[in-house]
CSV table of C-alpha atoms in Angstrom, one decimal:
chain,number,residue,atom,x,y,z
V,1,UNK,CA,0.0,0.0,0.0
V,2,UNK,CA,1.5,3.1,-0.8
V,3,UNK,CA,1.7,6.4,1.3
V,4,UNK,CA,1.5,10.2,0.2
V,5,UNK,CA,4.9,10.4,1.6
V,6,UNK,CA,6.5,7.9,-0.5
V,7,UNK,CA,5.2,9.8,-4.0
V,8,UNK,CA,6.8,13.2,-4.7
V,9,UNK,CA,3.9,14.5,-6.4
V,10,UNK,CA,2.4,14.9,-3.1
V,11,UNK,CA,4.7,15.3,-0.4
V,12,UNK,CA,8.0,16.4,-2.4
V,13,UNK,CA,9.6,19.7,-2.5
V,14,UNK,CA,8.1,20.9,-5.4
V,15,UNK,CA,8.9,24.7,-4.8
V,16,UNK,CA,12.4,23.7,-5.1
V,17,UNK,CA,12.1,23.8,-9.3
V,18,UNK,CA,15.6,25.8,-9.1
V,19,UNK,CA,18.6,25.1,-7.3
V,20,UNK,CA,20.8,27.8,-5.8
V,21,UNK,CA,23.5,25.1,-4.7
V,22,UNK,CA,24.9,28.3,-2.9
V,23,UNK,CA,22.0,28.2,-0.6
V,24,UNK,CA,22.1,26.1,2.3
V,25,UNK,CA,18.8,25.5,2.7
V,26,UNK,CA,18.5,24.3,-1.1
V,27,UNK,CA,21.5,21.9,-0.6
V,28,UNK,CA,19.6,20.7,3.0
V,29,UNK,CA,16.4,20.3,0.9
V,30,UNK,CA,18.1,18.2,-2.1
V,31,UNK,CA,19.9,16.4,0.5
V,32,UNK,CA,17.0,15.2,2.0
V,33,UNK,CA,14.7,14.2,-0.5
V,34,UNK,CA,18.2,12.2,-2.2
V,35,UNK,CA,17.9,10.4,1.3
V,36,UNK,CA,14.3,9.7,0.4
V,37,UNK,CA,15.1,8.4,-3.1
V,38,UNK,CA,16.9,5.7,-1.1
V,39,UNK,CA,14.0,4.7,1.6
V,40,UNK,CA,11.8,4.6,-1.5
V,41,UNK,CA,14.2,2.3,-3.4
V,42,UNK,CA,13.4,-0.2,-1.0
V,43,UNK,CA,9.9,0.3,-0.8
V,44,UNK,CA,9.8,0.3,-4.3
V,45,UNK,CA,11.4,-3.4,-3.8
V,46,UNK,CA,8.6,-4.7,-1.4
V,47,UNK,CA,5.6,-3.0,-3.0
V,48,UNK,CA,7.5,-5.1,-6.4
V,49,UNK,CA,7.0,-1.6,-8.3
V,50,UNK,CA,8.4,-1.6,-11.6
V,51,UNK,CA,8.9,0.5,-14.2
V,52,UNK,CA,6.4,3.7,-14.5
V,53,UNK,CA,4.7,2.4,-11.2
V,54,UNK,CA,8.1,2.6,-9.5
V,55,UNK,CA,7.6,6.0,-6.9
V,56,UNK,CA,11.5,6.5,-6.5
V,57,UNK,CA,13.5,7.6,-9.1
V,58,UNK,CA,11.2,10.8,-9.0
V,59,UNK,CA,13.0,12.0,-5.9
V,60,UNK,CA,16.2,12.2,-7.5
V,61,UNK,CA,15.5,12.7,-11.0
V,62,UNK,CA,13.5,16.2,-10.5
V,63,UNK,CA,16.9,17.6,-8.9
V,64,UNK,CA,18.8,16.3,-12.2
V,65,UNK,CA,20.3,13.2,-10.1
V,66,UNK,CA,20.9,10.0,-12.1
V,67,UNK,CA,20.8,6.6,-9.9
V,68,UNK,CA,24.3,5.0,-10.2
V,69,UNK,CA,24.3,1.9,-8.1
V,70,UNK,CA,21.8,0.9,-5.4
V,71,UNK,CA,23.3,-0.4,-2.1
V,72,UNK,CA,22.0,-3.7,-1.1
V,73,UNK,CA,22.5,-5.3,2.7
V,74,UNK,CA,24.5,-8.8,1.9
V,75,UNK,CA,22.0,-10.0,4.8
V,76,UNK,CA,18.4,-9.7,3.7
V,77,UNK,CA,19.0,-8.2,0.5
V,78,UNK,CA,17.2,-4.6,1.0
V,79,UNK,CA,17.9,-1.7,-0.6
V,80,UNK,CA,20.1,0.8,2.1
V,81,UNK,CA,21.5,3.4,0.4
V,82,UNK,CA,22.2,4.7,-3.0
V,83,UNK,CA,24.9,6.1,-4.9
V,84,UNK,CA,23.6,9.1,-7.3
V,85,UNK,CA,25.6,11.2,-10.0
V,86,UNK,CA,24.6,15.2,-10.4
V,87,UNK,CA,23.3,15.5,-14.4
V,88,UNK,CA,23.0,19.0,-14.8
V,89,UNK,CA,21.2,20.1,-18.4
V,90,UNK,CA,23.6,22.3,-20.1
V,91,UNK,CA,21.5,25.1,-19.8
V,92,UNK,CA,22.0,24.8,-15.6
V,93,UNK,CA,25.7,25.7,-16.3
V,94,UNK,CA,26.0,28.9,-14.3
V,95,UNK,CA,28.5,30.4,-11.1
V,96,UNK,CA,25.7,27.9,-8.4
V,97,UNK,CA,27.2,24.5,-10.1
V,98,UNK,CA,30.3,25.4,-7.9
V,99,UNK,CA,28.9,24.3,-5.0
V,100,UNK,CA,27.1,21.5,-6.3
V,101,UNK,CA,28.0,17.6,-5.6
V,102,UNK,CA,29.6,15.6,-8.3
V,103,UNK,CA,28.0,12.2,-6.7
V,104,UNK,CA,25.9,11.6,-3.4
V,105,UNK,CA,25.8,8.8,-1.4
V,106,UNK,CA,22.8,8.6,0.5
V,107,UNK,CA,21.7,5.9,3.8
V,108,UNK,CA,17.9,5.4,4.8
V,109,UNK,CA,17.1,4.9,8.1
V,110,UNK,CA,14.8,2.0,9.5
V,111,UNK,CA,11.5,0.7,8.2
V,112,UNK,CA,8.8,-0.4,10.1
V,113,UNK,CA,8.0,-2.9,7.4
V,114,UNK,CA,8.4,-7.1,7.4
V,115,UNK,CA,10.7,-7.2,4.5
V,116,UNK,CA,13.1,-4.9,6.0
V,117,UNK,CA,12.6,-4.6,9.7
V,118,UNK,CA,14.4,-7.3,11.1
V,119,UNK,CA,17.9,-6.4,9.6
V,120,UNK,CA,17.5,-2.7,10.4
V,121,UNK,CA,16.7,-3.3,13.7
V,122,UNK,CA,19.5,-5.3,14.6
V,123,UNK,CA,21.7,-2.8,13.1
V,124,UNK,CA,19.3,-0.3,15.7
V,125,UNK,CA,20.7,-2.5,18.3
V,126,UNK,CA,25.0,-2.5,16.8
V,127,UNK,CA,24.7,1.4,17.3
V,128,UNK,CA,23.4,1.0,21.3
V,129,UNK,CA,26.3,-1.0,21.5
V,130,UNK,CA,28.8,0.7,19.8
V,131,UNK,CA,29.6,-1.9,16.6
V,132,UNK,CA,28.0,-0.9,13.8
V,133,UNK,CA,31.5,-0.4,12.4
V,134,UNK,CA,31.4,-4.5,12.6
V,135,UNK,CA,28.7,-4.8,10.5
V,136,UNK,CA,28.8,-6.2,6.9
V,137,UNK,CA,25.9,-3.2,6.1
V,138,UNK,CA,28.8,-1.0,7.3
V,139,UNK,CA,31.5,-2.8,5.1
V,140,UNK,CA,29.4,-3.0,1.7
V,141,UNK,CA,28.7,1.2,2.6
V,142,UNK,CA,32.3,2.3,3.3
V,143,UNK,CA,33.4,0.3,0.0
V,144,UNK,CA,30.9,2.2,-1.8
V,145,UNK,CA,32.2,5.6,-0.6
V,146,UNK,CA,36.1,4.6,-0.8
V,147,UNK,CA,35.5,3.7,-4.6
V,148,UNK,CA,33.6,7.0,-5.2
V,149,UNK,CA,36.0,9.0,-3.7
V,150,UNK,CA,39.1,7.4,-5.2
V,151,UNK,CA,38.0,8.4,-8.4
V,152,UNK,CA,36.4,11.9,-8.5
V,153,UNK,CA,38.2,13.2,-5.1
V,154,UNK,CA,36.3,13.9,-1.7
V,155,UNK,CA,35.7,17.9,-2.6
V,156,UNK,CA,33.1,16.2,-4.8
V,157,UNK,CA,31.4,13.6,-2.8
V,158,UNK,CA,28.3,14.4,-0.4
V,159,UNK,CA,27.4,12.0,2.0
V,160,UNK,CA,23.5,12.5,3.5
V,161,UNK,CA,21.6,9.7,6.0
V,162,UNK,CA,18.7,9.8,8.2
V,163,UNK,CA,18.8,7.9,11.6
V,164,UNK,CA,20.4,4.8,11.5
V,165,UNK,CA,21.4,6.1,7.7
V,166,UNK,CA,22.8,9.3,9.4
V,167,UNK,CA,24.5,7.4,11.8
V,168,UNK,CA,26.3,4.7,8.6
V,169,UNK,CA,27.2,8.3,6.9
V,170,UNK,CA,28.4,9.7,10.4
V,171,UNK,CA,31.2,6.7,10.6
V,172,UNK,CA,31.8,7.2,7.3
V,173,UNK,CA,32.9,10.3,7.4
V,174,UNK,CA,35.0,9.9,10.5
V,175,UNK,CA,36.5,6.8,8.5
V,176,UNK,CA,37.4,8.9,5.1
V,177,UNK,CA,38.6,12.1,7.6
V,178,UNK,CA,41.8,9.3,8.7
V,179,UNK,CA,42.7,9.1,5.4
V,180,UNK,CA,43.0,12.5,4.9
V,181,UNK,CA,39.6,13.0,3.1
V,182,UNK,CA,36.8,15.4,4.4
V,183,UNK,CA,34.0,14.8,2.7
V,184,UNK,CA,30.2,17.5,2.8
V,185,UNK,CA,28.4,15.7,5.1
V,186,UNK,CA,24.5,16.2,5.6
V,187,UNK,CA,22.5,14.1,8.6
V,188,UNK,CA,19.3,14.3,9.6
V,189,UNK,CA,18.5,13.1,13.2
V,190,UNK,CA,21.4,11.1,13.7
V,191,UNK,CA,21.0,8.9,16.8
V,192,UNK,CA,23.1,10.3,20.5
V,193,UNK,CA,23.3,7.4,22.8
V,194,UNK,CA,22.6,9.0,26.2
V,195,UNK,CA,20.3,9.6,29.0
V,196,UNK,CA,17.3,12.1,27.5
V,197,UNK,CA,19.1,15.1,29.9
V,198,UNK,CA,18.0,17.5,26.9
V,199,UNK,CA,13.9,16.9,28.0
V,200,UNK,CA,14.4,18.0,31.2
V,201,UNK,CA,13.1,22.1,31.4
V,202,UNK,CA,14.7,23.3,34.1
V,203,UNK,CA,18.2,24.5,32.6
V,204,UNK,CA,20.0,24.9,36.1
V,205,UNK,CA,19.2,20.9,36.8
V,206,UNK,CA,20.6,20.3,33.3
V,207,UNK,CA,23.8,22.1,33.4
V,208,UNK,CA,24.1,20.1,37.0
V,209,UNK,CA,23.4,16.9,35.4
V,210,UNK,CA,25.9,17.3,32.5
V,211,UNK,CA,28.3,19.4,34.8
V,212,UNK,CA,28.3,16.4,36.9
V,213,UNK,CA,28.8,13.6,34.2
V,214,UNK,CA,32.0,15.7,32.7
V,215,UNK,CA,33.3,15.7,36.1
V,216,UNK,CA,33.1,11.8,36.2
V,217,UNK,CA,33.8,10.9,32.5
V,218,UNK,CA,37.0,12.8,32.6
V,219,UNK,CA,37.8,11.3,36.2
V,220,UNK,CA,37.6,7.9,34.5
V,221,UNK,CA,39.1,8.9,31.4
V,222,UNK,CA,42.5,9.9,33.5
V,223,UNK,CA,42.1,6.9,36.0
V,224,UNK,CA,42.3,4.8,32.8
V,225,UNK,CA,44.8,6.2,30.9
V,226,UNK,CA,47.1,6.7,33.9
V,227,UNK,CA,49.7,8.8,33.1
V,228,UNK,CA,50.2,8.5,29.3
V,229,UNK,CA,50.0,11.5,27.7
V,230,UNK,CA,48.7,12.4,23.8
V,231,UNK,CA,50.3,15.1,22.0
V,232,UNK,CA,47.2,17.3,19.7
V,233,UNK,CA,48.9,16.1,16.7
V,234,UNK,CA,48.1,12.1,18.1
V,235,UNK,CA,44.6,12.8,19.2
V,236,UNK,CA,42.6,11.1,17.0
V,237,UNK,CA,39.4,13.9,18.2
V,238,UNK,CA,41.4,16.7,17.4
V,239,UNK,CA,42.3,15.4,14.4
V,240,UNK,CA,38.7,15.1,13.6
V,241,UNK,CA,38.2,18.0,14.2
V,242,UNK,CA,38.9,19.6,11.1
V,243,UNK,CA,36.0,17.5,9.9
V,244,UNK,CA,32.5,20.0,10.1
V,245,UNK,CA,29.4,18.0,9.4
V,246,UNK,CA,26.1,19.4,9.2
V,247,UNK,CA,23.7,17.9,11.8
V,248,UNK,CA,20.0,18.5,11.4
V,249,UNK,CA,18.2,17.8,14.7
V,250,UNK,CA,14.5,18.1,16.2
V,251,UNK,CA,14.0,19.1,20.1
V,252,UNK,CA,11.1,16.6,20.2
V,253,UNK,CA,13.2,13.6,18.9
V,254,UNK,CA,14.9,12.2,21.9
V,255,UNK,CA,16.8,9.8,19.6
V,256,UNK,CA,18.8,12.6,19.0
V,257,UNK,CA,18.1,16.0,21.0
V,258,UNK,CA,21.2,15.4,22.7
V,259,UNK,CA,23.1,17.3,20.3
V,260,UNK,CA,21.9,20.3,21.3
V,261,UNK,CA,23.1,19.5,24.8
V,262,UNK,CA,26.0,18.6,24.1
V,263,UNK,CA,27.7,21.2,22.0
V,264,UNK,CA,25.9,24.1,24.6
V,265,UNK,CA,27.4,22.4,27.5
V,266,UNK,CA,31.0,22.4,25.9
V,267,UNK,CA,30.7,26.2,25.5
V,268,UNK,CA,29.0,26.4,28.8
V,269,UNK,CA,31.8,24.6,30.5
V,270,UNK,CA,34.7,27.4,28.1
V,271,UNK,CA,32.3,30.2,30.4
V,272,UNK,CA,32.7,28.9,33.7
V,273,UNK,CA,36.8,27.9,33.4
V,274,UNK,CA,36.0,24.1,32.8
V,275,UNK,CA,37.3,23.8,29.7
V,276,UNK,CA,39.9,21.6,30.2
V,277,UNK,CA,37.7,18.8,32.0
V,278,UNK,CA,35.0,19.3,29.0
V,279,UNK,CA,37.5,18.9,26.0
V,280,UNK,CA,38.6,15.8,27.8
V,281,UNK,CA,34.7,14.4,29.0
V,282,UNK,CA,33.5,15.6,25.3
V,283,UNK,CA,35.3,12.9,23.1
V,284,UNK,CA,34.4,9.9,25.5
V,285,UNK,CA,31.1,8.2,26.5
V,286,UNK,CA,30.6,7.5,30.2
V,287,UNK,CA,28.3,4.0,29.1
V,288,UNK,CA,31.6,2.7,27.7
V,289,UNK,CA,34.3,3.9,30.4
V,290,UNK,CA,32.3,2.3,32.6
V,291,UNK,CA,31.9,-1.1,30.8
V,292,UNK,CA,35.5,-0.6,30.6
V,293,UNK,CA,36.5,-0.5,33.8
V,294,UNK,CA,33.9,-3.3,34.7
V,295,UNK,CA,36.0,-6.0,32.1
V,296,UNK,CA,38.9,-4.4,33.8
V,297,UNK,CA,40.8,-3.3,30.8
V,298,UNK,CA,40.6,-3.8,26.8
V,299,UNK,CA,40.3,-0.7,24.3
V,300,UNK,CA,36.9,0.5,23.8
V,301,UNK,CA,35.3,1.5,20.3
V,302,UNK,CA,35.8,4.9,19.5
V,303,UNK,CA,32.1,6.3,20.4
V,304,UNK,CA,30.2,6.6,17.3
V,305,UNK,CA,27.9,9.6,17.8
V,306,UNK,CA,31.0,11.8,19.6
V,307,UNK,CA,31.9,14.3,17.4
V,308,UNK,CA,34.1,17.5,17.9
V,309,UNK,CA,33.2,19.9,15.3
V,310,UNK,CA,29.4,20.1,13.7
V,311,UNK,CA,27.4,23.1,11.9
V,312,UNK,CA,23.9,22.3,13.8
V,313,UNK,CA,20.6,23.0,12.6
V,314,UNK,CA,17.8,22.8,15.2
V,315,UNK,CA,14.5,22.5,14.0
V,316,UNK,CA,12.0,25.3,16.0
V,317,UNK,CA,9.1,24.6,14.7
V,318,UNK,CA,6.5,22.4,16.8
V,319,UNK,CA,5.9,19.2,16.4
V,320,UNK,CA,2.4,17.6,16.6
V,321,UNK,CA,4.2,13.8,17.8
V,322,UNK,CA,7.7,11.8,17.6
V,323,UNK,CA,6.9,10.7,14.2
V,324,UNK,CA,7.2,14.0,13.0
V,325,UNK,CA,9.9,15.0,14.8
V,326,UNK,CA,12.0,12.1,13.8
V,327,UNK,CA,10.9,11.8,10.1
V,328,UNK,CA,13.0,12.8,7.1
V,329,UNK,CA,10.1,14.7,5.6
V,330,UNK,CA,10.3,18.1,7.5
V,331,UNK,CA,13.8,18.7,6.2
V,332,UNK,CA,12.6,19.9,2.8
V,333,UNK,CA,9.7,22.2,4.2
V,334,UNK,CA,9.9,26.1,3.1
V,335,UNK,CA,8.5,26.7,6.1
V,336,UNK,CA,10.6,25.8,9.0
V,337,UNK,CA,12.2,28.4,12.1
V,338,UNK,CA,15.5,26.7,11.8
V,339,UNK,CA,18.1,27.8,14.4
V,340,UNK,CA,21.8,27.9,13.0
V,341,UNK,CA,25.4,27.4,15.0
V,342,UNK,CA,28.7,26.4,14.2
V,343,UNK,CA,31.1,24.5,16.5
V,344,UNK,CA,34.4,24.0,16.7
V,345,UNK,CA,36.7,22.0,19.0
């Protein structure tokens, strides 16, 4: 059965008929509806529509977008991403291509349907624990992006995911940024593994709450380490710093309203002379110091959803329930009172 949401006629940015690739909130819109194209690949795949009933390839080919390679789980055989090259017609060719992508590679999220579920929500369950890097999902995606880039560079590669997609284009991009390539990055509620502190209205218990956990975290990061010391030019965070993603989140998604938290609280922490403890509490997650020092030794994963540096986008405008503030759909919306900030480690 299909959806209005799955058929761009209906629920598609259709204002968008011209692209200003200078304009961030074109390149968010495009972005996001790419990411769509790849939830409705797989959909296309259950619903077994073909041809001129297939809903998909309108969500790329309206932008000019030409479907390169569809990604497909080794597991289950589902459709997770796609790979897409930028067609412009020649009379498009104007000062605005600059900014444009050469290729995209795009993740879905989960789907609440049979077909698909069960794989998706076991990968849910690799990114509570920290190993979706473990994953053959993971493997078949960062082949994909190592062969794009190889050829055409990383300047012209975008990555763009929603949820557990954001999260897949997330490690991607700290993956390609150790090789020395620092590839546009656009995802949309991208999961933060924590307690929901960022629900709780009074700001003074908040910034007690997270003054509290930096205090610990880095007490446990030093009792760990011991004495060994890392030069900046060895820290893999600063390193990854250079590395500014663009991270669309939603107050009223607790997947992933921590963000906001967390990069406030870091320049919160700058204010009051706590600097030192934050830089050192930012990069680690208490949940894993802890299991750490429980199995008494052994090198924990690098958290996944710990990132230094981020250009956020906070999504204002109310949301009627969860659904909407987790879906992919509001990110192409004229409409929205979007709040801006860059930050750097």
């Amino acid at each position: 059965m299909t959806s209005d949401s799955e058929d761009f006629g209906l629920s598609g940015p259709l204002h968008l008929n011209s692209v200003d690739w200078t304009n961030f909130n074109h390149r968010r819109s495009v972005a996001a509806s790419l990411v769509q194209g790849a939830y409705i690949l797989e959909r296309d795949r259950q619903e077994k529509r073909q041809g001129s009933q297939a809903l998909a390839p309108s969500w790329w080919g309206f932008f000019h977008f030409k479907l390169i390679r569809q990604l497909v789980d080794d597991a289950d055989s589902c459709v997770f991403g796609a790979i897409y090259e930028y067609t412009p017609p020649s009379s498009h060719c104007n000062d605005t291509i600059d900014r444009s992508p050469r290729y995209v590679i795009a993740f879905r999220g989960t789907i609440n349907k049979p077909d698909s579920f069960s794989r998706d929500f076991s990968l849910d369950i690799d990114i509570i624990r920290n190993g979706l890097h473990q994953t053959s999902r993971f493997e078949i995606a960062m082949k994909a992006v190592r062969n794009v880039v190889a050829i055409v560079g990383d300047s012209n590669v975008w990555l763009a995911g929603h949820s557990l997609g954001a999260a897949m284009a997330m490690l991607a991009g700290k993956t390609m940024v150790k090789t020395g390539n620092f590839l546009e990055a656009f995802l949309f509620n991208p999961p933060f593994l924590s307690a929901p502190i960022e629900r709780i209205n009074a700001g003074n218990v908040k910034h007690g709450l997270r003054f509290a956990s930096s205090v610990i975290t880095a007490g446990l990061v030093l009792a760990t380490k011991g004495n060994s010391q890392t030069s900046q030019s060895e820290d893999p965070f600063a390193v990854l710093s250079r590395w500014t993603p663009c991270l669309f989140v939603n107050p009223a998604d607790h997947l992933c309203s921590e963000y906001v938290g967390y990069f406030e609280h870091r320049k919160k922490m700058e204010e009051i002379g706590a600097g030192a403890i934050e830089r050192l509490a930012t990069q680690h997650s208490l949940r894993d110091l802890l299991m750490k020092v429980v199995r008494r030794g052994g090198e924990a994963a690098e958290p996944l959803h710990l990132i230094p540096s981020a250009y956020l986008t906070v999504n204002l405008t109310p949301s009627l329930d969860f659904k909407r503030a987790h879906g992919i759909q509001q990110w192409w919306r004229p409409d929205l009172h979007l709040k801006h900030s860059l930050y750097k480690y």
